[in-house]
Amino acid sequence: MEFKDYYATMGVEPSADLKTIKTAYRRLARKYHPDVSSEDDAESKFKALAEAYEVLKDEQRRAEYDQIRLHRNDPNFGQRARGGAGERQQNAAWHGGTQDFSEFFDSMFGGRTAAGQRSSSRGGQGLRGQDLEMEVPLFLEETLHDQSREISYTLPVYDELGRQVSEAGKTLNVKIPAGMSDGERIRLKGQGVAGIGGGQNGDLYLIIRLAPHPLFEVDGHNLHIVAPLAPWEAALGTSIEVPTLTGKIALTVPAGSQSGKRLRVKGKGLAGKKETGDLYVILKVVMPPKPNERASALWRELAEQAAFNPRTEWE
């Protein structure tokens, strides 16, 4: 009779605690489930995994298995394993045995589960349903206040053996709180894929995606906007109307402003959970179209009067 190294099957150390074993089982069960796996020989790997978990999740069984494991190289190993299982095998006759598990398992435990019932191919614990993710687009203006949004999505439906039999649509009305930023997630507990065999439902995660805006660039909770200025506005100073997410405001541009200068408008950015960001107005001097003869004469006169060389640092 071949010895089964259940720890190797689960990919855990013999000293692993129960939490580690459960985590390993859930990960590998999804990997090797015959209905979804592309692995070679997935069905036999899944059965081996379920058998290993059936033993290692139970404290009494695991202790007995560990004792047998210590003597696995004993020439009388097969007799030793069968000798301690006589009573269990008699009891197994009343429960029909476990055809899905190996001879090694039957010789140790008579095919019984922890509750004396026939083992299932899932180790009796059930699988937690998968988590789902959905992207939810928001306009920048929508982040300023709580939003109510209806979302629809499709869930797979499984039978008690874990086989997908259909799909079902689901619609939820969800609240999106103000102050959400790009990439933030909202967890809706239990709204993911249904668990299998009594396992818990997965969760649904909504991922916020801020839609691009024609005027504003997003920097965290701050906003940037480029304000075009005529050369004389930058030179003489002026007052301009600047758009914000809540309407236009008047902004004073100081005389002698340079292209690239940033003016800060406090509290006119995106709403945050603790405070609202700021709006940064970036000045950009824009030349008018090709001037006519009169305008050209004025530009020449200005050049003579100003006597300004912007490239003096090159000299």
Steps between C-alpha positions, in 0.01 A plus 500: 500500500641838395547765771326832428688814603206728568720794595673487162164475326381816678835675448543579871752412768415229760506778762236709316206621707136443406460847348792438264356163401155646428653781292705252299194281441285785373772622265574157354135393484427788266809418296417133449121497496414290192233743379737795473855363496719475190761297690585148384334230709310765697233257624745260667693792649178642638406166660847468654470851638156431651633182663798681651279778634252249644780369723700814584201718594400259779719516813452135599554364151803717446660380823447138396632571150811667643577187702469281192708749303786460748512126418443524124843347432435203732503167305172413676340833413205349312410266784546777756258729316238227449534359850370814666205531270305178559226659702480791258460268205213319674331832563560599139280211389207683652582819309582362159873586498653778288555399142655838410793458741805274485566160655740674736218722631264203537761303693544788743147635541260254341374766262318697769482873525542678832127469565482133394339591168624418156764747390425744222752589233528841666621386842166581666578867557360662187675759289468873546368668187729711287531875547403721207620842391312765302620839382261788566563822302438835669515854368712734711190698591337184640775452759391815685184338640368153589370316196241225460583267214325195357741229389428174317724198457488125429578218744570133427260251662645170630333179610585325830788319330664825391406476132389817325149446371392850397546873548281749682477877471504718811425868553592705806441859607822615665610815675828657390620741768640841418876536489582178313820522296615309194578134577328491840288192570162451667437152645151350481516200730338180377401642161754296302477142373296262719694252713500128418399229744400743773799731454466875544420729209780705352504878510447760228755782475412821318808676363454874446628638169490876450400593146740735316394867513539741206645776720648356819792269569477297823791486746378312806224723633645809331400624157709679236365725226691698235395867466597661166607867522565763235849655525362833621290326767809333638695826479242737647307261725132424471199324652374185326212260553618146580267196483479268803293188569234717665498805269724786388706718733691826448879473523751787508810454284789717626681733259817351357380140529710244317378205299494192727425694819257311729226677693337303781126514569445332834215252543396483134640154427345158559324415823700271729402298805678747730532817294445639152789539260607820326480633145827607337468746210802476270556814292590467132583804288352460153597719203224641279480399133729659239465877554393750236718797402373728779543232767851422373596865535378502860699184578816664355439812710452286809824314430691829474346643816540188712857424392456151643722202416357174640827315415747696706582189703648349184762775477 
